[in-house]
Coordinates of N, CA and C and ligand atoms in Angstrom, one line a residue:
M1 N 46.4 91.3 143.3 CA 46.6 91.5 142.0 C 47.7 91.0 141.3
R2 N 47.6 90.0 140.5 CA 49.0 89.6 139.9 C 49.4 90.4 138.5
I3 N 50.2 90.7 138.1 CA 50.5 91.9 136.9 C 51.4 91.0 136.1
Y4 N 51.2 90.8 134.8 CA 52.2 89.9 133.9 C 52.5 91.4 133.0
R5 N 53.8 92.0 133.0 CA 54.2 93.0 132.2 C 54.8 92.5 130.9
E6 N 54.0 92.6 129.7 CA 54.8 92.3 128.5 C 55.1 93.4 127.6
K7 N 56.0 92.8 126.7 CA 56.4 94.1 125.7 C 55.9 94.6 124.7
D8 N 54.9 93.7 124.2 CA 54.1 94.5 123.1 C 52.8 93.5 123.0
Y9 N 52.0 93.9 121.9 CA 50.4 93.4 121.8 C 50.6 91.8 121.8
D10 N 51.6 91.1 120.9 CA 51.6 89.7 120.7 C 52.1 89.1 122.0
A11 N 53.0 89.6 122.6 CA 53.6 88.9 124.1 C 52.3 89.0 124.9
M12 N 51.6 90.2 125.0 CA 50.6 90.2 125.9 C 49.4 89.1 125.5
S13 N 49.2 89.0 124.2 CA 48.1 88.1 123.8 C 48.5 86.5 124.0
R14 N 49.7 86.3 123.8 CA 50.1 85.0 124.0 C 50.0 84.5 125.4
R15 N 50.4 85.6 126.5 CA 50.5 85.3 127.8 C 48.7 85.2 128.1
A16 N 48.1 86.3 127.8 CA 46.5 86.2 128.3 C 46.1 84.7 127.7
A17 N 46.5 84.1 126.6 CA 45.9 82.9 126.1 C 46.5 81.8 126.8
H18 N 47.5 81.9 127.4 CA 48.2 80.8 128.5 C 47.4 80.8 129.7
V19 N 46.8 82.1 130.2 CA 45.9 82.2 131.4 C 44.6 81.2 131.1
M20 N 44.1 81.8 129.9 CA 42.6 80.9 129.5 C 43.0 79.6 129.4
A21 N 44.1 79.2 128.4 CA 44.2 77.7 128.1 C 44.4 77.1 129.8
A22 N 45.1 77.4 130.4 CA 45.2 76.8 131.7 C 44.2 76.4 132.5
E23 N 43.1 77.5 132.6 CA 41.8 77.4 132.9 C 40.9 76.0 132.3
I24 N 41.1 76.0 130.8 CA 40.2 75.0 130.0 C 41.0 73.7 130.4
I25 N 42.5 73.8 130.5 CA 43.1 72.4 130.8 C 42.6 72.0 132.2
H26 N 42.5 72.8 133.1 CA 42.2 72.4 134.7 C 41.2 72.2 134.8
R27 N 40.1 72.8 133.9 CA 38.6 72.5 134.1 C 38.1 72.6 132.9
P28 N 37.9 71.2 132.2 CA 37.5 71.3 131.0 C 36.1 71.6 130.8
D29 N 35.4 72.0 131.5 CA 33.9 72.4 131.3 C 33.7 73.9 132.1
C30 N 34.5 74.2 132.2 CA 34.9 75.8 132.6 C 33.7 76.6 132.5
V31 N 33.2 77.5 133.0 CA 32.4 78.8 132.3 C 33.3 79.7 132.1
L32 N 33.5 80.4 130.9 CA 34.2 81.4 130.6 C 33.4 82.7 130.5
G33 N 33.6 83.9 130.9 CA 33.1 85.0 130.6 C 34.0 85.8 129.5
L34 N 33.5 86.0 128.4 CA 34.1 86.6 127.1 C 34.1 88.0 126.7
A35 N 34.9 88.7 126.3 CA 35.0 90.0 125.9 C 34.9 90.2 124.4
T36 N 34.6 91.3 124.0 CA 34.8 91.6 122.4 C 36.0 92.5 122.4
G37 N 36.1 93.3 121.4 CA 36.8 94.4 121.1 C 38.3 94.1 120.5
S38 N 39.1 95.2 120.4 CA 40.4 95.0 119.6 C 41.4 94.1 120.6
T39 N 41.4 94.4 121.9 CA 42.3 93.7 122.8 C 42.3 92.3 122.5
P40 N 41.2 91.5 122.7 CA 41.5 90.1 122.8 C 41.7 89.5 121.6
I41 N 41.6 89.9 120.4 CA 41.7 89.4 119.0 C 42.9 88.5 118.8
G42 N 44.2 88.9 119.3 CA 45.1 88.1 119.2 C 45.4 87.0 120.4
M43 N 44.5 87.0 121.4 CA 44.6 86.1 122.4 C 43.5 85.0 121.7
Y44 N 42.5 85.2 121.0 CA 41.6 84.4 120.7 C 42.3 83.6 119.4
K45 N 43.2 84.4 118.6 CA 43.8 83.8 117.5 C 44.6 82.6 118.0
Q46 N 45.6 82.9 119.2 CA 46.4 82.0 119.8 C 45.4 80.7 120.0
L47 N 44.5 81.0 120.7 CA 43.3 79.8 121.5 C 43.0 78.9 120.3
I48 N 42.6 79.5 119.0 CA 42.2 78.7 117.8 C 43.5 77.9 117.5
Q49 N 44.7 78.4 117.4 CA 45.9 77.5 117.0 C 46.0 76.6 117.8
W50 N 46.0 76.5 119.2 CA 46.2 75.4 120.2 C 45.0 74.4 120.0
N51 N 44.0 75.0 119.7 CA 42.7 74.3 119.6 C 42.8 73.1 118.4
K52 N 43.2 73.9 117.3 CA 43.6 73.0 115.8 C 44.4 72.0 116.1
A53 N 45.5 72.3 117.0 CA 46.9 71.6 116.9 C 46.5 70.6 117.9
G54 N 45.3 70.5 118.7 CA 44.9 69.6 119.8 C 45.2 69.7 121.0
D55 N 45.8 70.7 121.4 CA 46.4 71.2 122.7 C 45.2 71.5 123.8
I56 N 44.3 72.0 123.0 CA 43.1 72.5 124.1 C 41.6 71.9 123.5
T57 N 40.6 71.8 124.1 CA 39.5 71.4 123.6 C 38.2 72.3 124.2
F58 N 37.4 72.9 123.5 CA 36.2 73.7 124.0 C 35.0 73.0 124.1
K59 N 35.2 71.6 124.0 CA 34.0 70.6 123.8 C 33.1 70.9 124.9
E60 N 33.5 71.1 125.9 CA 32.6 71.1 127.3 C 32.8 72.4 127.7
V61 N 33.4 73.3 127.2 CA 33.3 75.0 127.9 C 31.9 75.5 127.6
R62 N 31.7 76.4 128.5 CA 30.6 76.9 128.5 C 30.9 78.8 128.5
T63 N 30.3 79.4 127.6 CA 30.6 80.8 127.7 C 29.5 81.9 127.7
V64 N 29.8 82.9 128.5 CA 28.7 84.0 128.4 C 29.4 85.3 128.1
N65 N 28.9 85.9 127.3 CA 29.4 87.4 126.8 C 29.2 88.3 128.0
L66 N 30.0 89.4 127.7 CA 29.7 90.3 128.7 C 28.7 91.3 128.1
D67 N 28.5 91.5 126.9 CA 27.8 92.5 126.4 C 27.2 92.6 125.0
E68 N 26.2 93.4 124.6 CA 25.8 93.4 123.3 C 25.1 94.9 122.9
Y69 N 25.1 95.1 121.9 CA 24.5 96.4 121.4 C 23.3 96.2 121.3
K70 N 22.2 97.1 122.0 CA 20.8 97.1 122.0 C 20.4 97.3 120.6
G71 N 19.8 96.6 119.8 CA 18.9 96.9 118.8 C 19.7 96.0 117.5
L72 N 21.0 95.6 117.9 CA 21.7 95.0 116.5 C 21.2 93.4 116.9
S73 N 21.3 92.7 115.6 CA 20.7 91.3 115.3 C 22.1 90.4 115.6
P74 N 22.0 89.4 115.6 CA 23.2 88.5 115.9 C 24.1 88.2 114.7
E75 N 23.3 88.7 113.4 CA 24.0 88.7 112.2 C 24.4 89.9 111.8
H76 N 24.2 90.8 112.8 CA 25.0 92.5 112.7 C 26.3 92.4 112.3
D77 N 27.0 92.7 111.3 CA 28.6 92.4 111.4 C 29.3 93.6 112.3
Q78 N 28.6 94.4 113.2 CA 29.1 95.1 114.1 C 28.7 94.8 115.6
G79 N 27.6 93.6 115.6 CA 27.2 93.4 116.7 C 28.4 92.2 117.6
Y80 N 28.1 92.0 118.6 CA 29.1 91.2 119.3 C 29.0 89.7 119.4
R81 N 27.5 89.2 118.7 CA 27.4 87.6 118.7 C 28.3 87.5 117.3
Y82 N 28.2 88.5 116.2 CA 28.8 88.1 115.1 C 30.5 88.2 115.2
F83 N 30.8 89.1 116.3 CA 32.3 89.1 116.5 C 32.7 87.9 117.0
M84 N 31.9 87.2 118.1 CA 32.4 86.1 118.9 C 32.5 85.0 117.6
Q85 N 31.5 84.8 116.7 CA 31.5 83.6 115.9 C 32.8 84.0 114.7
K86 N 32.8 85.2 114.5 CA 34.2 85.3 113.4 C 35.5 85.2 114.3
Q87 N 35.7 85.6 115.4 CA 36.8 85.7 116.1 C 37.2 84.4 116.8
L88 N 36.2 83.6 117.4 CA 36.7 82.4 118.0 C 35.8 81.3 117.7
F89 N 34.2 81.4 117.9 CA 33.6 80.3 117.9 C 33.6 79.3 116.8
D90 N 33.5 80.2 115.6 CA 33.5 79.5 114.2 C 35.0 78.6 113.9
H91 N 35.7 78.9 114.6 CA 37.3 78.2 114.3 C 37.5 77.3 115.3
V92 N 36.8 76.9 116.7 CA 36.9 76.0 117.6 C 35.9 75.1 117.9
D93 N 36.2 74.1 118.7 CA 35.4 72.9 118.5 C 34.3 73.3 119.7
I94 N 33.9 74.6 119.8 CA 32.7 74.6 120.9 C 31.3 74.4 120.5
L95 N 30.4 73.9 121.4 CA 29.1 73.5 120.9 C 28.2 75.2 121.0
P96 N 27.7 75.2 119.4 CA 26.7 76.7 119.7 C 25.9 76.8 120.8
E97 N 25.6 75.9 121.5 CA 24.3 75.7 122.5 C 25.3 76.1 123.9
N98 N 26.3 76.2 123.7 CA 27.2 76.5 125.0 C 27.6 77.8 124.9
T99 N 27.3 78.6 124.1 CA 27.8 79.9 123.7 C 26.5 80.9 124.2
R100 N 26.7 82.0 125.1 CA 25.6 82.8 125.0 C 26.1 84.0 125.1
V101 N 25.3 85.2 124.3 CA 25.5 86.6 124.1 C 24.3 87.4 124.6
P102 N 24.1 88.6 125.2 CA 22.9 88.9 125.2 C 22.1 89.1 123.9
D103 N 20.6 89.1 124.1 CA 20.0 89.0 122.6 C 19.8 90.7 122.6
G104 N 20.5 91.2 121.4 CA 20.4 92.6 121.0 C 18.8 92.9 120.5
L105 N 18.2 92.1 120.3 CA 16.8 92.1 119.8 C 15.7 92.1 120.4
A106 N 15.8 91.7 121.9 CA 14.9 91.1 122.9 C 14.0 92.3 123.0
A107 N 12.7 91.9 122.7 CA 11.7 93.1 122.9 C 11.3 93.3 124.2
D108 N 11.6 92.3 125.2 CA 11.4 92.9 126.7 C 13.0 92.7 127.3
A109 N 13.3 94.1 127.4 CA 14.9 94.2 127.7 C 15.0 93.9 129.2
D110 N 14.2 94.2 130.1 CA 14.2 93.6 131.6 C 14.3 92.3 131.6
A111 N 13.3 91.6 130.8 CA 13.5 90.2 131.0 C 14.7 89.4 130.5
E112 N 15.3 90.1 129.2 CA 16.4 89.6 128.8 C 17.4 89.8 129.9
C113 N 17.6 90.9 130.5 CA 18.7 91.2 131.5 C 18.4 89.9 132.7
A114 N 17.2 90.0 133.2 CA 17.0 88.7 134.5 C 17.3 87.3 133.8
A115 N 16.9 86.8 132.9 CA 17.1 85.7 132.2 C 18.7 85.5 131.9
Y116 N 19.4 86.7 131.4 CA 20.9 86.4 131.5 C 21.6 86.2 132.9
D117 N 21.0 87.2 133.7 CA 21.6 86.8 135.2 C 21.1 85.4 135.7
A118 N 19.9 84.7 135.3 CA 19.6 83.7 135.9 C 20.3 82.4 135.2
Y119 N 20.4 82.8 133.8 CA 21.5 81.5 133.1 C 22.9 81.6 133.6
I120 N 23.3 82.7 134.0 CA 24.7 82.4 134.6 C 24.7 81.9 135.9
R121 N 23.6 82.1 136.8 CA 23.7 81.4 138.1 C 23.6 79.9 137.7
S122 N 22.5 79.6 136.6 CA 22.2 78.2 136.6 C 23.5 77.5 136.0
L123 N 24.4 78.2 135.4 CA 26.0 77.7 135.2 C 26.9 77.4 136.7
G124 N 26.5 78.1 137.7 CA 27.3 77.9 139.0 C 28.0 79.3 138.9
G125 N 27.9 80.2 138.1 CA 28.6 81.3 138.0 C 30.0 81.2 137.1
I126 N 30.7 82.1 136.9 CA 31.7 82.4 136.1 C 33.2 81.8 136.6
D127 N 33.8 80.9 136.0 CA 35.1 80.6 136.5 C 36.1 81.4 136.2
L128 N 36.1 81.8 134.7 CA 37.0 82.7 134.5 C 36.5 84.1 133.6
Q129 N 36.5 84.9 134.2 CA 36.2 86.2 133.2 C 37.2 87.1 132.8
L130 N 37.2 87.2 131.4 CA 38.0 88.0 130.6 C 37.5 89.5 130.2
L131 N 38.3 90.4 130.5 CA 37.8 91.9 130.6 C 38.9 92.7 129.9
G132 N 38.7 93.5 129.0 CA 39.3 94.6 128.7 C 39.1 95.8 129.4
V133 N 39.4 96.9 129.0 CA 39.2 98.1 129.8 C 38.9 99.3 128.8
G134 N 38.0 99.8 129.0 CA 37.5 101.0 128.0 C 38.4 102.3 128.4
H135 N 38.7 103.3 127.6 CA 39.4 104.4 127.7 C 38.8 105.2 128.9
N136 N 37.9 105.0 129.3 CA 37.1 105.8 130.7 C 37.0 104.9 131.8
G137 N 37.9 103.8 131.6 CA 37.9 102.7 132.6 C 36.6 101.8 132.6
H138 N 35.7 101.8 131.5 CA 34.5 100.9 131.6 C 34.9 99.4 131.8
I139 N 34.4 98.6 132.2 CA 34.4 97.0 132.1 C 33.0 96.5 131.7
G140 N 33.2 95.5 130.7 CA 31.6 95.4 130.0 C 31.4 96.8 129.4
F141 N 30.2 96.9 129.7 CA 29.7 98.3 129.0 C 29.1 99.1 130.5
N142 N 29.8 98.6 131.7 CA 29.3 99.5 132.8 C 30.2 100.9 132.7
E143 N 29.6 102.1 132.5 CA 30.2 103.2 132.1 C 30.4 104.1 133.5
P144 N 31.1 105.0 133.3 CA 31.4 105.9 134.6 C 29.9 106.4 135.0
A145 N 29.8 106.2 136.2 CA 28.6 106.5 136.9 C 28.7 107.0 138.3
D146 N 27.6 107.2 139.0 CA 27.7 107.6 140.5 C 27.6 106.1 141.5
V147 N 27.0 105.3 140.8 CA 27.2 103.9 141.4 C 27.6 102.6 140.5
F148 N 27.9 101.6 141.2 CA 28.3 100.4 140.7 C 26.7 99.6 140.1
V149 N 26.3 99.3 139.3 CA 25.2 98.6 139.1 C 25.5 97.3 139.1
T150 N 24.7 96.3 139.9 CA 25.0 95.2 140.2 C 24.6 94.1 139.1
P151 N 23.2 94.0 138.8 CA 22.8 93.0 137.8 C 23.0 93.3 136.2
T152 N 22.8 92.6 135.4 CA 22.8 92.9 133.8 C 21.8 93.7 133.6
H153 N 22.2 94.8 133.0 CA 21.2 96.0 132.7 C 21.5 96.6 131.4
V154 N 20.7 97.5 130.9 CA 20.7 98.1 129.7 C 21.6 99.6 130.1
V155 N 22.4 99.9 129.3 CA 23.2 101.3 129.5 C 23.1 102.0 128.5
D156 N 23.0 103.3 128.7 CA 23.6 104.5 127.6 C 25.0 104.4 127.7
L157 N 25.5 104.5 126.5 CA 26.8 104.6 126.3 C 27.2 106.1 126.2
T158 N 28.3 106.1 126.8 CA 28.7 107.8 126.7 C 29.3 108.1 125.6
E159 N 29.5 109.4 125.4 CA 30.3 109.9 124.2 C 31.3 109.5 123.8
R160 N 32.4 109.1 124.7 CA 33.4 108.9 124.8 C 33.7 107.2 124.1
T161 N 32.8 106.6 124.7 CA 32.6 105.1 124.1 C 32.0 105.0 122.6
I162 N 31.1 105.9 122.4 CA 30.4 106.1 121.0 C 31.7 106.3 120.0
D163 N 32.7 107.6 120.4 CA 33.7 107.8 119.7 C 34.5 106.7 119.6
A164 N 34.9 105.9 120.5 CA 36.0 105.0 120.3 C 35.5 103.9 119.8
N165 N 34.1 103.7 119.5 CA 33.5 102.5 118.7 C 33.2 102.4 117.4
A166 N 33.3 104.3 117.3 CA 32.6 104.7 115.9 C 33.7 104.0 114.7
R167 N 34.9 103.9 115.1 CA 36.0 103.2 114.2 C 35.6 101.9 113.5
F168 N 34.6 101.3 114.0 CA 34.0 100.2 113.3 C 32.7 100.0 112.6
F169 N 32.2 101.3 112.6 CA 30.8 101.6 112.0 C 31.0 102.3 110.8
A170 N 30.0 102.5 109.8 CA 30.3 103.3 108.6 C 30.3 104.7 109.2
T171 N 29.6 105.3 109.9 CA 29.5 106.6 110.7 C 29.1 106.5 111.8
R172 N 29.6 107.7 112.6 CA 29.2 107.8 114.0 C 27.6 107.7 114.4
D173 N 26.9 108.0 113.5 CA 25.6 107.9 113.7 C 25.2 106.5 113.8
D174 N 25.9 105.6 113.3 CA 25.4 104.2 113.2 C 25.6 103.6 114.4
V175 N 26.5 104.2 115.4 CA 26.8 103.3 116.5 C 25.5 103.4 117.4
P176 N 25.2 102.3 117.9 CA 24.2 102.2 118.9 C 24.3 103.0 120.3
R177 N 23.3 103.6 120.8 CA 23.3 104.5 121.9 C 23.3 103.7 123.1
Q178 N 22.9 102.6 122.9 CA 22.6 101.6 124.3 C 22.9 100.5 123.9
A179 N 23.4 99.5 125.2 CA 23.8 98.4 125.2 C 23.4 97.5 126.3
F180 N 23.3 96.3 126.4 CA 23.0 95.3 127.1 C 24.5 95.0 128.1
T181 N 24.7 95.2 129.2 CA 26.0 94.7 129.7 C 25.6 93.6 131.0
M182 N 26.5 92.9 131.0 CA 26.6 92.2 132.4 C 26.8 93.3 133.4
G183 N 26.4 93.0 134.6 CA 26.7 94.0 135.8 C 28.1 93.7 136.3
I184 N 28.1 94.6 137.3 CA 29.3 94.4 138.4 C 29.2 93.0 139.1
G185 N 27.9 92.8 139.5 CA 27.8 91.5 140.1 C 28.3 90.5 139.6
P186 N 27.9 89.8 138.6 CA 28.5 88.6 137.9 C 29.9 88.7 137.7
I187 N 30.4 89.8 137.2 CA 31.6 89.9 137.3 C 32.7 89.8 138.5
M188 N 32.1 90.5 139.4 CA 32.7 90.4 140.7 C 32.8 89.1 141.1
A189 N 31.7 88.3 141.0 CA 31.3 86.9 141.6 C 32.3 86.1 140.7
A190 N 32.8 86.5 139.8 CA 33.6 85.3 139.0 C 34.8 84.7 139.8
K191 N 35.2 83.6 139.7 CA 36.1 83.1 140.6 C 37.7 83.7 140.3
K192 N 37.8 83.8 138.9 CA 38.8 84.4 138.6 C 38.8 85.6 137.6
I193 N 39.7 86.6 137.3 CA 39.3 87.8 136.4 C 40.6 87.5 135.7
L194 N 40.5 87.8 134.2 CA 41.9 87.9 133.4 C 41.4 89.3 133.0
L195 N 42.4 90.4 133.4 CA 42.3 91.7 132.9 C 43.2 91.9 131.8
I196 N 42.9 92.5 130.5 CA 44.1 92.6 129.5 C 43.9 94.1 129.1
A197 N 45.2 94.6 128.7 CA 45.2 95.9 128.4 C 46.5 96.1 127.3
S198 N 46.3 96.6 126.2 CA 47.3 97.2 125.3 C 47.4 98.7 124.8
G199 N 48.6 99.2 124.8 CA 48.7 100.4 124.1 C 48.6 101.7 125.0
E200 N 49.1 102.9 124.6 CA 49.4 104.0 125.3 C 48.0 104.4 125.5
E201 N 47.3 104.4 124.7 CA 45.8 105.1 125.0 C 45.0 104.5 126.1
K202 N 45.5 103.2 126.5 CA 44.9 102.7 127.6 C 45.5 102.9 129.0
A203 N 46.9 103.8 129.0 CA 47.5 103.9 130.0 C 47.0 104.6 131.5
E204 N 46.2 105.7 131.1 CA 45.4 106.2 131.8 C 44.2 105.5 132.6
A205 N 43.4 105.0 131.8 CA 42.4 103.9 132.2 C 43.2 102.9 133.2
V206 N 44.2 102.2 132.7 CA 44.8 101.1 133.6 C 45.4 101.9 134.8
Y207 N 46.2 103.0 134.7 CA 46.6 103.6 136.1 C 45.6 103.7 137.2
N208 N 44.2 104.3 136.5 CA 43.0 104.6 137.4 C 42.3 103.3 138.0
T209 N 42.5 102.2 137.0 CA 41.9 100.8 137.4 C 42.5 100.2 138.5
I210 N 43.9 100.3 138.4 CA 44.8 99.5 139.4 C 45.5 100.2 140.5
C211 N 45.4 101.6 140.3 CA 46.1 102.3 141.4 C 45.3 103.5 141.8
G212 N 44.2 103.7 141.3 CA 43.2 104.7 141.8 C 42.5 104.4 142.6
A213 N 41.5 105.4 143.3 CA 40.4 105.2 144.4 C 39.5 104.1 143.7
V214 N 39.0 103.3 144.4 CA 37.8 102.4 144.0 C 36.7 103.3 143.9
D215 N 36.4 103.7 142.8 CA 35.3 104.7 142.5 C 34.4 104.4 141.2
P216 N 33.1 104.4 141.3 CA 32.1 104.0 140.3 C 32.5 105.0 138.9
H217 N 33.3 106.2 139.0 CA 33.7 106.9 137.9 C 34.8 106.1 137.0
C218 N 35.5 105.3 137.7 CA 36.3 104.4 137.1 C 35.8 103.0 137.4
Q219 N 35.0 102.3 136.6 CA 34.3 101.1 137.1 C 35.3 100.1 137.3
G220 N 36.4 99.9 136.2 CA 37.3 99.1 136.5 C 38.1 99.0 137.9
S221 N 38.1 100.1 138.4 CA 38.5 100.1 139.8 C 38.2 99.1 141.0
I222 N 36.7 98.7 140.7 CA 36.5 97.7 141.7 C 37.0 96.4 141.7
L223 N 38.0 96.1 140.9 CA 38.6 95.0 140.5 C 39.6 95.0 141.7
Q224 N 39.9 96.1 142.2 CA 41.0 96.0 143.2 C 40.4 95.3 144.4
L225 N 38.9 95.1 144.7 CA 38.5 94.4 145.6 C 38.2 92.8 145.5
H226 N 38.6 92.4 144.2 CA 38.4 91.0 143.9 C 39.6 90.2 144.3
P227 N 39.5 89.0 145.0 CA 40.7 88.2 145.4 C 41.6 87.7 144.3
D228 N 41.0 87.6 143.1 CA 41.9 86.7 142.2 C 42.0 87.3 140.8
V229 N 42.7 88.7 140.5 CA 42.7 89.0 139.3 C 44.1 88.9 138.6
V230 N 44.0 88.5 137.5 CA 45.6 88.3 136.9 C 45.3 89.4 135.7
M231 N 46.4 90.5 135.8 CA 46.2 91.5 134.7 C 47.5 91.1 133.7
V232 N 47.1 91.3 132.4 CA 48.2 90.8 131.4 C 48.1 92.2 130.7
A233 N 49.2 92.9 130.6 CA 49.1 94.3 129.7 C 50.7 94.5 129.1
D234 N 50.5 95.3 128.1 CA 51.9 95.5 127.7 C 52.7 96.6 128.2
E235 N 53.8 97.1 127.8 CA 54.4 98.1 128.7 C 53.9 99.7 128.3
A236 N 53.3 99.6 127.1 CA 52.7 100.7 126.7 C 51.6 101.2 127.5
A237 N 50.7 100.3 128.1 CA 49.4 100.1 128.6 C 49.9 100.4 130.2
L238 N 50.9 100.0 130.7 CA 51.4 100.0 131.8 C 52.1 101.4 132.1
S239 N 52.3 102.0 131.2 CA 53.5 103.1 131.2 C 53.2 104.0 132.4
K240 N 52.0 104.4 132.5 CA 51.7 105.4 133.7 C 51.9 104.5 135.0
V241 N 51.6 103.3 135.2 CA 51.7 102.8 136.6 C 53.0 102.5 136.6
I242 N 54.0 102.2 135.7 CA 55.6 102.1 135.7 C 56.0 103.6 136.3
A243 N 55.4 104.5 135.5 CA 56.0 105.9 135.6 C 55.6 106.3 137.1
A244 N 54.6 105.8 138.0 CA 54.3 106.1 139.2 C 55.4 105.4 140.2
G245 N 56.1 104.5 139.7 CA 56.9 103.9 140.7 C 56.4 102.4 141.0
V246 N 55.3 102.1 140.5 CA 54.8 100.8 141.0 C 55.7 99.6 140.4
K247 N 55.9 98.8 141.2 CA 56.7 97.5 140.9 C 56.0 96.4 140.0
V248 N 56.0 96.5 138.7 CA 55.3 95.6 138.1 C 56.4 94.7 137.0
Ligands
F6R301 C1 33.8 94.4 125.2 C2 33.7 95.2 126.3 C3 34.5 96.5 126.4 C4 36.0 96.5 125.9 C5 36.6 97.7 126.1 C6 37.9 97.9 125.5 O1 33.0 93.4 125.0 O2 33.2 94.7 127.0 O3 34.7 96.7 127.9 O4 36.8 95.2 126.6 O5 35.9 98.7 125.6 O6 37.9 97.6 124.1 P1 39.1 97.5 123.1 O7 39.6 96.1 123.4 O8 38.4 97.5 121.7 O9 40.2 98.6 123.2

């Protein structure tokens, strides 16, 4: 795992944008696995700027998102399709038909999961998968569990995740209790992984992810077994790793 230690959120965002832009330049029709949440917003802003300046183009890029709340429509302002439109897709030259987010309203959840994995396979897998990390070490919405679940599936969100995400909803009760998430299979099959983290509140999850035992109770720890992970994090997020004497 290559670790880039950056001084703050802005520097982390810029470095992460460089890694993603390099992939797009190197492989214009690449398949990007994308994430939502607070962490990638600065990175997406930077990519939008470079796209507007003509430095990168998304014309041939295909994207698959990690997850979506079950029960939320694409237009719901807390849904992840909506997030992607507002934070990236509406501002760059990507073709709408080349973007995919799980359908939160799918009547047959099992069929939606199977179709999602089949779609990823039909693209030839993911070239670069972007991941944030949850406070509990989740990646996508793969929550702490006794096992790593391979395919895309529906997951019950933990109380900790519901608490963390309540900040975006009018009330905690409005946070959906379930989500579709890409499983560990397609994530680990990605050719390259870009893991990003910012802030002191992620320090423990980052430590467990990169220094802890490979354990499904910290789902991010499976990334230690992936051959090509680039982690970009700010000093606050790396503080526990640094304190443990690991050279980053
Ligand atoms: C989002 C996702 C989640 C987030 C994680 C961190 O699509 O899959 O795993 O990456 O919860 O979220 P933030 O960036 O909001 O701290």
